[in-house]
CSV table of C-alpha atoms in Angstrom, one decimal:
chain,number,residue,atom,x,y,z
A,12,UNK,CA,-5.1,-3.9,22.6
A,13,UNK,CA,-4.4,0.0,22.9
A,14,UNK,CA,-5.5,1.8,25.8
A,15,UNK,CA,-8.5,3.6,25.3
A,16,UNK,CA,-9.3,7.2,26.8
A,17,UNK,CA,-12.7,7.8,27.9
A,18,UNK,CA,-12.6,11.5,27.5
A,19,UNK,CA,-11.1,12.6,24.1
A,20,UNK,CA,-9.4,15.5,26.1
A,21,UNK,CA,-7.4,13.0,26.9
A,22,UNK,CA,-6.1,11.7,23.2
A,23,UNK,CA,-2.6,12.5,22.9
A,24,UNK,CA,-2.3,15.7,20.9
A,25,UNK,CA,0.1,14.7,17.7
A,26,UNK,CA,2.2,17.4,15.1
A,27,UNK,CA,3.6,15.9,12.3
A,28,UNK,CA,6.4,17.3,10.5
A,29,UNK,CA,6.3,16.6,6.6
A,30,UNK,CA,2.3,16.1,5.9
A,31,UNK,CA,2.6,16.5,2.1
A,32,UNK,CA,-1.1,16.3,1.2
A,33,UNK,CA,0.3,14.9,-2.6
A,34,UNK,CA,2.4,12.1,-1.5
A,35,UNK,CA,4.8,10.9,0.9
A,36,UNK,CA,5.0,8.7,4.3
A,37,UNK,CA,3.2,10.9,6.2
A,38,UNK,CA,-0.1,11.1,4.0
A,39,UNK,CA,0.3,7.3,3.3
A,40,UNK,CA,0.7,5.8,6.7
A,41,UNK,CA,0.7,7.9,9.9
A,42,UNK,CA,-2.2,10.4,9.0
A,43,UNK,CA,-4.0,7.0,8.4
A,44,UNK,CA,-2.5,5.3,11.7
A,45,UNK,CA,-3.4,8.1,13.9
A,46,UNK,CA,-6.8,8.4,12.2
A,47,UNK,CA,-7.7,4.6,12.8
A,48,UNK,CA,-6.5,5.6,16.6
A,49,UNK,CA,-8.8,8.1,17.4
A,50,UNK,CA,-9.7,7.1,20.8
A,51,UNK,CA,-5.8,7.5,21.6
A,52,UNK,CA,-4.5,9.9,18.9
A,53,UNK,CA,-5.8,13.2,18.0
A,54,UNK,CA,-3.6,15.4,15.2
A,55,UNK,CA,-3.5,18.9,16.2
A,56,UNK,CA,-0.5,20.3,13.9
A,57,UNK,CA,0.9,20.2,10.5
A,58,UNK,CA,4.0,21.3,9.2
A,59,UNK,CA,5.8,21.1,6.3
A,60,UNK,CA,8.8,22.6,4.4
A,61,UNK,CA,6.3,25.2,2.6
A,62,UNK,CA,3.3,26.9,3.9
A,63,UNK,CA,1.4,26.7,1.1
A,64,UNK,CA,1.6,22.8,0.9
A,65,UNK,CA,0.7,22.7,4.9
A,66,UNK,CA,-2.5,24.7,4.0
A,67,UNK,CA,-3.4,22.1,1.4
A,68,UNK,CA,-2.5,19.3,4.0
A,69,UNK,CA,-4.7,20.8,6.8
A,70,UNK,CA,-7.9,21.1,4.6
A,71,UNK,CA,-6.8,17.8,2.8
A,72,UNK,CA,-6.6,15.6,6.7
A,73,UNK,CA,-9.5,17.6,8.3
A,74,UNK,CA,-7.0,19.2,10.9
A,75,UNK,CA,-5.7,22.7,12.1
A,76,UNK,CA,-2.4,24.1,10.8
A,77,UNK,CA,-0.5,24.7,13.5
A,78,UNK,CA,3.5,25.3,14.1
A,79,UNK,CA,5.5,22.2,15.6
A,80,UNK,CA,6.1,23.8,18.8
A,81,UNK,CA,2.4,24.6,19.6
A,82,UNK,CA,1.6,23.9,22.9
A,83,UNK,CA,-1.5,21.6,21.5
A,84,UNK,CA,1.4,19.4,20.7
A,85,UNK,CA,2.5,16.0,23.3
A,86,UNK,CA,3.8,14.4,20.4
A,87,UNK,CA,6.2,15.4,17.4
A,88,UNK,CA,6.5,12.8,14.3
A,89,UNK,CA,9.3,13.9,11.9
A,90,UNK,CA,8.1,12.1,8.6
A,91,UNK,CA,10.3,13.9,6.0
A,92,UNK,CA,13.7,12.9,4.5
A,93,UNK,CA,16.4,11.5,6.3
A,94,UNK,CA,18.7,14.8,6.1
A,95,UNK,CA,16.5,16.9,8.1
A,96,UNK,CA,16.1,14.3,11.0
A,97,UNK,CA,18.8,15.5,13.3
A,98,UNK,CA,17.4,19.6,13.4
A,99,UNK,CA,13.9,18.3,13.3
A,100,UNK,CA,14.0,16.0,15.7
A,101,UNK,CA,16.7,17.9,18.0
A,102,UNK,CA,14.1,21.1,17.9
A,103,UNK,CA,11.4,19.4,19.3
A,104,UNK,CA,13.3,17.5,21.8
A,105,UNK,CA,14.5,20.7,23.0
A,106,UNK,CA,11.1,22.1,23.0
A,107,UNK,CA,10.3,19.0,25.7
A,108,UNK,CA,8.1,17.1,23.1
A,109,UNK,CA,7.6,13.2,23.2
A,110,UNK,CA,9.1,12.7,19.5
A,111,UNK,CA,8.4,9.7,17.2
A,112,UNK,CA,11.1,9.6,14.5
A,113,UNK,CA,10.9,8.0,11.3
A,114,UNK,CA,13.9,5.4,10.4
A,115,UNK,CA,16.7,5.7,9.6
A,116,UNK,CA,16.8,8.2,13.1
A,117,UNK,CA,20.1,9.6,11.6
A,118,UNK,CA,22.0,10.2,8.5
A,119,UNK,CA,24.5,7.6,9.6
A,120,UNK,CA,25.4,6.4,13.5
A,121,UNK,CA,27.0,9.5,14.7
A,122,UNK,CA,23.5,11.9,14.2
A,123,UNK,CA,21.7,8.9,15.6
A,124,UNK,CA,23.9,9.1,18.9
A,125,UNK,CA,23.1,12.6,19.5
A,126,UNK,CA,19.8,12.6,19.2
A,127,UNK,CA,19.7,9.5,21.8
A,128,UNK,CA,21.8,11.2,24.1
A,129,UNK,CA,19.4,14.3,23.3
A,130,UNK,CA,16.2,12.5,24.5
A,131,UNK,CA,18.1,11.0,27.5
A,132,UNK,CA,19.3,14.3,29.0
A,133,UNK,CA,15.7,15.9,28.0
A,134,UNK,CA,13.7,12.9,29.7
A,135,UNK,CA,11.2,12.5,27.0
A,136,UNK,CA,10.0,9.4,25.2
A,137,UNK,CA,11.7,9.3,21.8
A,138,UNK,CA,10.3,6.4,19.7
A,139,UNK,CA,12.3,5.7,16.4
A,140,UNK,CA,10.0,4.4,13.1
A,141,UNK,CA,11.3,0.7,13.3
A,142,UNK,CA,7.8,-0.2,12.9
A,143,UNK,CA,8.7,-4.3,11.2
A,144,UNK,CA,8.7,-5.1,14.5
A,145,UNK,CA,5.3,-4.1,15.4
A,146,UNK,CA,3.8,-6.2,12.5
A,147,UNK,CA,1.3,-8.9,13.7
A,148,UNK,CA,3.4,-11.7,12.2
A,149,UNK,CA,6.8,-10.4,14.1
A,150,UNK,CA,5.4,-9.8,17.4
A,151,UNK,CA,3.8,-13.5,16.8
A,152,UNK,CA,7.1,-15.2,15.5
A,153,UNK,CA,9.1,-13.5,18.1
A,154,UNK,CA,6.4,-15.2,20.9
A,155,UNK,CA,6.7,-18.4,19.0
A,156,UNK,CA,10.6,-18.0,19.6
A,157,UNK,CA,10.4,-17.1,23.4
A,158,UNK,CA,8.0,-20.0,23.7
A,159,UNK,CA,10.4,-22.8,22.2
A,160,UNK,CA,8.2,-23.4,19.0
A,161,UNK,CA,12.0,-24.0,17.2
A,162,UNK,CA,13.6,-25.3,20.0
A,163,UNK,CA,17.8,-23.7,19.8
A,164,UNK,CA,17.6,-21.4,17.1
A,165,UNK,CA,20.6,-22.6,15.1
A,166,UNK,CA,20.6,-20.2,12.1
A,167,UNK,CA,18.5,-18.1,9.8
A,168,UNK,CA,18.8,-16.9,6.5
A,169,UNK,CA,17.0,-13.2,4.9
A,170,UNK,CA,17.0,-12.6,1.4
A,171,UNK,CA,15.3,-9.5,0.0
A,172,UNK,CA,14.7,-7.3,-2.7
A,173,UNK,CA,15.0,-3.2,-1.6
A,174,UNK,CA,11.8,-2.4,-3.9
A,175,UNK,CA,14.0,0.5,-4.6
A,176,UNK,CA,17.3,0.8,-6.3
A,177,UNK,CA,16.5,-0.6,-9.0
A,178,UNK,CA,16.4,0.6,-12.9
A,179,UNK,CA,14.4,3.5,-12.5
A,180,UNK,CA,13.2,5.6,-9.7
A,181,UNK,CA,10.4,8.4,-8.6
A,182,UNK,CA,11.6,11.9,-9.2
A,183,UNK,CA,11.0,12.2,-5.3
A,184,UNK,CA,12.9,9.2,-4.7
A,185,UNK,CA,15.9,10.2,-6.4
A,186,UNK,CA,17.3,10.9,-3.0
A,187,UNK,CA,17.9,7.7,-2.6
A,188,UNK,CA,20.5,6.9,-5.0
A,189,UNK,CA,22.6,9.1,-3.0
A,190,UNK,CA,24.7,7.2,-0.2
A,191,UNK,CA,25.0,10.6,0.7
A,192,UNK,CA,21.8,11.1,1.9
A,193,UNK,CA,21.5,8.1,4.6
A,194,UNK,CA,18.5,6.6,3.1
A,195,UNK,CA,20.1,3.7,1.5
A,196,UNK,CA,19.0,0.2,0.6
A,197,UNK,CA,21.1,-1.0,3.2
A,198,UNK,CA,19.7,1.6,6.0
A,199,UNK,CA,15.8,1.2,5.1
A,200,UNK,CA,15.3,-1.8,3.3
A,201,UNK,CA,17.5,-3.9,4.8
A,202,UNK,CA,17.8,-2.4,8.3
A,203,UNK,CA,13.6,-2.3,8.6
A,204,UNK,CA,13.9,-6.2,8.1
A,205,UNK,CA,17.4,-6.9,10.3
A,206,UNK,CA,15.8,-5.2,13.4
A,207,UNK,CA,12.9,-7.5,12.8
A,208,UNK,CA,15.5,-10.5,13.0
A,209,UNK,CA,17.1,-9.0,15.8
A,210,UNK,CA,14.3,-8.3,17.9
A,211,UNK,CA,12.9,-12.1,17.4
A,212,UNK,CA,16.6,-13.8,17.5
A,213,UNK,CA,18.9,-11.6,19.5
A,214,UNK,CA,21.2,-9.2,18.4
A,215,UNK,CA,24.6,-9.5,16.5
A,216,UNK,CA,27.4,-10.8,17.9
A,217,UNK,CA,30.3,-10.4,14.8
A,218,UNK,CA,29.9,-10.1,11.0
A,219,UNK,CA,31.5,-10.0,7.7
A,220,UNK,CA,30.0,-8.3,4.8
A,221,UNK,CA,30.3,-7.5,0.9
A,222,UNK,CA,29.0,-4.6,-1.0
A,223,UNK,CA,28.9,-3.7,-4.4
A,224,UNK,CA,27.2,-1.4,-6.7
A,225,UNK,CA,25.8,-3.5,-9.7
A,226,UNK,CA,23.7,-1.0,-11.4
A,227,UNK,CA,25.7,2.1,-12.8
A,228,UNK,CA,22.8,4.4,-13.3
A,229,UNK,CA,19.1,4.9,-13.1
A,230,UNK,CA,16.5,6.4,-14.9
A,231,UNK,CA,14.0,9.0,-13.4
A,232,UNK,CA,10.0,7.8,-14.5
A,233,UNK,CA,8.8,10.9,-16.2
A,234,UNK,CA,11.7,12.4,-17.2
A,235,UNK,CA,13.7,10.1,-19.0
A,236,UNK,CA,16.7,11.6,-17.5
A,237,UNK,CA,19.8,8.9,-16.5
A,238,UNK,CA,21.4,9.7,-13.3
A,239,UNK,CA,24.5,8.0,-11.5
A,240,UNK,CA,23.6,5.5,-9.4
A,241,UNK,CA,25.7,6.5,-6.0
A,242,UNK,CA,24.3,3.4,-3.5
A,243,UNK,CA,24.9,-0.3,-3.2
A,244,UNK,CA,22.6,-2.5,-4.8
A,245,UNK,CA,23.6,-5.8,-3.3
A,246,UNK,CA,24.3,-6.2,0.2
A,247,UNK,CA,25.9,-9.5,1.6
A,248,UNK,CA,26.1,-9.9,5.8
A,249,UNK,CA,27.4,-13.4,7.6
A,250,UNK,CA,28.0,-13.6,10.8
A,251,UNK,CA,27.1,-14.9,14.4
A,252,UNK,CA,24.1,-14.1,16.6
A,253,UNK,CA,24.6,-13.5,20.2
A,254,UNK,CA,23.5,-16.6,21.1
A,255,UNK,CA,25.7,-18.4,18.5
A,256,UNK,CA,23.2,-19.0,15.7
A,257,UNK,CA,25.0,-18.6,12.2
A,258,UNK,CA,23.3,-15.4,10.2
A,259,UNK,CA,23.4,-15.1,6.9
A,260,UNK,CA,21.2,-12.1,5.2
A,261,UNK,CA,21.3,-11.0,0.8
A,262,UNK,CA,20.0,-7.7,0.4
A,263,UNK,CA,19.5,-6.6,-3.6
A,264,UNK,CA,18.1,-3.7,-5.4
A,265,UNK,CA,15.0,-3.8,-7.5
A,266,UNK,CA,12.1,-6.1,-7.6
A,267,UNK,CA,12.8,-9.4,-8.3
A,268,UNK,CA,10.7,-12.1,-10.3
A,269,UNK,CA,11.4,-14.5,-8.0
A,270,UNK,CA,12.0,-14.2,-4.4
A,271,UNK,CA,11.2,-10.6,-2.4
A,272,UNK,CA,10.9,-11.9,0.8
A,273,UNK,CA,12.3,-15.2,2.8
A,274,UNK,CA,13.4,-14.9,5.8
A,275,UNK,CA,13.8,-18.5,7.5
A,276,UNK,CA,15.0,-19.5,11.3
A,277,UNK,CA,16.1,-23.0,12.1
A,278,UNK,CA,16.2,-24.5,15.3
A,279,UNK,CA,17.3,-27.8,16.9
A,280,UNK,CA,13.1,-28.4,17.1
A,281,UNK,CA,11.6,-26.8,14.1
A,282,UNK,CA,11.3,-24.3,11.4
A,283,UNK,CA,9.7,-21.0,10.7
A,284,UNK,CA,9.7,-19.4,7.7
A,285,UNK,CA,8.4,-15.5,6.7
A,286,UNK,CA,7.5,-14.3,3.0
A,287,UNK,CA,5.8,-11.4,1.5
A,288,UNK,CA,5.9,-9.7,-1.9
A,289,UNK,CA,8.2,-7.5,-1.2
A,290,UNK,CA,12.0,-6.7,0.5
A,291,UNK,CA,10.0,-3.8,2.6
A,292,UNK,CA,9.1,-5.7,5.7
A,293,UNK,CA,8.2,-3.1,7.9
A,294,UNK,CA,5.4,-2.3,5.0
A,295,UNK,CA,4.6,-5.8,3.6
A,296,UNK,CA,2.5,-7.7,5.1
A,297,UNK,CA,4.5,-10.9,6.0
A,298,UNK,CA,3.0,-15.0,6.4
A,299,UNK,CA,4.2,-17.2,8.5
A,300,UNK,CA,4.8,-20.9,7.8
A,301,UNK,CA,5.9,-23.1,10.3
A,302,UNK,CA,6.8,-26.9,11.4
A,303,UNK,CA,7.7,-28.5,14.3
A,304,UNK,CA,8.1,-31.7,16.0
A,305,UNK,CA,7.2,-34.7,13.7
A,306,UNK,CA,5.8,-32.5,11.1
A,307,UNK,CA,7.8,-33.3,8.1
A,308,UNK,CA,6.7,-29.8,6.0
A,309,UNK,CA,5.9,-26.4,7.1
A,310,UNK,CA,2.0,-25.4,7.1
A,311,UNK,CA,0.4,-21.8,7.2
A,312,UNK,CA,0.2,-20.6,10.9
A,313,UNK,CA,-2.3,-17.8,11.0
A,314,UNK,CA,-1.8,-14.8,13.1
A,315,UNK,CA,-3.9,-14.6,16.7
A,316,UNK,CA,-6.1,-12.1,16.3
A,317,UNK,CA,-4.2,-11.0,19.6
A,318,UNK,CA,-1.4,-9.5,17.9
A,319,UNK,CA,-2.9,-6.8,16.0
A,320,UNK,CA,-3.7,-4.1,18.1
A,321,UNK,CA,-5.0,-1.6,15.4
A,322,UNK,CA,-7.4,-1.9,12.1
A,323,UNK,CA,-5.7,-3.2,9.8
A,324,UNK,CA,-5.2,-0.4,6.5
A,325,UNK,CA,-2.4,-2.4,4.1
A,326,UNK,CA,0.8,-0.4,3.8
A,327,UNK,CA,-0.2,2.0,7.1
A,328,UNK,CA,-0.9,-1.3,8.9
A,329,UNK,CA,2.7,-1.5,11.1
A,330,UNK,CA,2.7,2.4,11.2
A,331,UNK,CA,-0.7,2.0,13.3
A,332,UNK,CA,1.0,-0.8,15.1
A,333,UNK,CA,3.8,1.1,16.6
A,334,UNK,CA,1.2,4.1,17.8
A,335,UNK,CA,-0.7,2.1,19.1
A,336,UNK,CA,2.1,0.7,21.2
A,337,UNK,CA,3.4,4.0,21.6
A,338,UNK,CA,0.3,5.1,23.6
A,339,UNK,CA,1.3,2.8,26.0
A,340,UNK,CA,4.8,3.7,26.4
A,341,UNK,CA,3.5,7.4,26.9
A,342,UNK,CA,1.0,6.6,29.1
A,343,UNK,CA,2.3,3.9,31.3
A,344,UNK,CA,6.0,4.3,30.6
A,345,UNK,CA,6.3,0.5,29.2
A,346,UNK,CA,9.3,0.4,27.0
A,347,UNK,CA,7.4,-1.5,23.9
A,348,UNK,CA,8.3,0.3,21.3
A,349,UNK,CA,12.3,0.9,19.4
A,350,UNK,CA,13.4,3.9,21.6
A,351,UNK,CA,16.5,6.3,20.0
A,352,UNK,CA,18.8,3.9,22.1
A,353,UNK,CA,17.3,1.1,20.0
A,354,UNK,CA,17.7,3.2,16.9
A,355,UNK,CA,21.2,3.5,18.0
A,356,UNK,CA,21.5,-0.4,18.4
A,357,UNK,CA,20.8,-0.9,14.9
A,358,UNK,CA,22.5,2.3,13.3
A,359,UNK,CA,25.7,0.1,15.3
A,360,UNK,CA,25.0,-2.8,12.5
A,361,UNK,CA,24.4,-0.7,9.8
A,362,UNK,CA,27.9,0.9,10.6
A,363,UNK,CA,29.8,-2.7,11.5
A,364,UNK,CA,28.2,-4.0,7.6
A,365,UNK,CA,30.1,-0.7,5.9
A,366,UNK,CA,32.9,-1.1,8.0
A,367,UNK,CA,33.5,-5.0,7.4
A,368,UNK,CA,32.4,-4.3,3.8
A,369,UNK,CA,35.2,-1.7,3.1
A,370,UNK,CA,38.0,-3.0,5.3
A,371,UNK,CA,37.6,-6.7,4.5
A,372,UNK,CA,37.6,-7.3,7.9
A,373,UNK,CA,35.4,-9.1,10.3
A,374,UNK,CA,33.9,-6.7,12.5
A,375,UNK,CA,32.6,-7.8,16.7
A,376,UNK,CA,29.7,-6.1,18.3
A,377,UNK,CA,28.3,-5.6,22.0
């Protein structure tokens, strides 16, 4: 469970960058978190790209309008789009904040290594928003791992749908289409659920990789507009874990009427297996099946009530996770949560799949 403060003086002091009151990640999932983490968490700034809209926000959330650099401020979140990252996140580094960082850290691996070597040279804890990991039913499969529930983990397999990039879009969304812009199907959707396999399984060793853009165009909802479609829609990855286990993961845009969610791990032992309704695992809540031993099919395994460390709120759920974790990271300097340098980690894979995918060539790691 979180550490609790017994004087609220204590609560870490949170600004978030991006609190749309209207819509957004910030008003769906970390106002929520923090809110459900009182004891830990208090929000004492708001900032977003117009005044106006912060105003709304502040009366909207119950809290003060204050500037980012405020020193009522431990902790800066940068919620808005992936573009604006790198200054957001490098201003309140500079300004000696703790900074939690929504994914992807950086629009593509080379932002993401600055702002790592950033928070190194500054000393500060800088979380990124890799939150899949902090879901109840990763944190549990990854103990079942550890504790030989599979035995040798010989492969798994991950086949999602990206929610996104599909026919039609949001008008705020757009953005998306836009390889452009970093916040790809391969960098969200796909990443969110790879650094899940990575952080129960071990990290890549080598890969190969295919992507293609299926869909030509897509319509905005509202408008009726057709835009280019300028992002991937299917992304292929094999390769090899470090530990040797074959990896094989199908990434495709849209919603599917069939599968959104598998993602399976075989071992010499047993079997687990994770689905949900949808390709977003680090929003999705995800169940666990599982079989062992002389158990010829896999059967439900609930999660321990051990592994959720905050109320649960559905899509918010995994953002309240990862704070919760986080107050322990600031406090007592554990490293539980995906730092920049993990960021960077994953950013690496994300760069080896476009590499291998545009080269033809198999591409090592580590």
């Amino acid at each position: 469970m979180t550490t609790t403060s017994k004087n609220a003086d204590m609560r870490i002091r949170v600004g978030i960058i991006g609190a749309n009151p209207d819509r957004g990640w910030a008003a769906q999932a970390h106002i929520p978190a923090l809110k459900s983490l009182s004891d830990d968490f208090e929000i004492t700034a708001l900032s977003t790209s117009r005044r106006e809209s912060a105003d709304a926000a502040s009366k909207l959330f119950g809290v003060p309008f204050d500037l980012v650099n405020s020193a009522v401020v431990d902790v800066v979140a940068v919620t808005v789009k992936v573009p604006y990252h790198l200054k957001l996140a490098t201003a309140a580094l500079d300004a000696g904040k703790a900074v939690y960082c929504e994914w992807p850290l950086g629009n593509g691996l080379r932002e993401a290594e600055t702002l790592a070597a950033l928070a190194k040279r500054k000393g500060v804890l800088a979380v990124a928003g890799l939150q899949a990991r902090s879901a109840p039913s990763v944190a549990y499969v990854h103990d079942l791992i550890k504790q030989g529930y599979v035995g040798e983990v010989l492969s798994t397999t991950l086949i999602g749908s990206g929610m996104g990039w599909g026919p039609t879009v949001e008008p705020y969304n757009a953005y998306v289409n836009d390889k452009k812009n970093g916040a790809t199907m391969l960098s969200i959707a796909l990443g969110h659920a790879a650094d899940a396999l990575c952080h129960c399984l071990g990290e890549v060793r080598e890969l190969s990789a295919t992507m293609t853009m299926r869909r030509k165009s897509f319509t905005i909802m509202g408008k009726g507009e057709n835009s280019p479609m300028n992002a991937d829609d299917q992304v292929l990855v094999s390769g090899l874990l470090e530990g040797g286990a074959a990896l094989s993961i199908h990434y495709r845009g849209g919603v599917s009427r069939g599968t959104n969610l598998l993602w399976e791990i075989n071992g010499t032992e047993g079997d687990l297996q994770l689905t949900a309704a949808g390709g977003q695992a680090q929003i999705f809540e995800m169940t666990v099946h599982g079989g062992n031993g002389a158990q010829s099919s896999l059967k439900v395994l609930p999660v321990p009530e051990k592994y959720r460390w905050s109320p649960p709120q559905g899509p918010s759920t995994n953002v309240a996770q990862a704070y919760a974790r986080f107050a322990r990271d600031y406090r007592e300097g554990t490293h539980l949560c995906p730092t920049f340098d993990d960021a960077v980690t994953r950013h690496r894979m994300l760069d080896a799949i476009e590499m291998a995918a545009a080269t033809g060539q198999r591409q090592t790691l580590g």
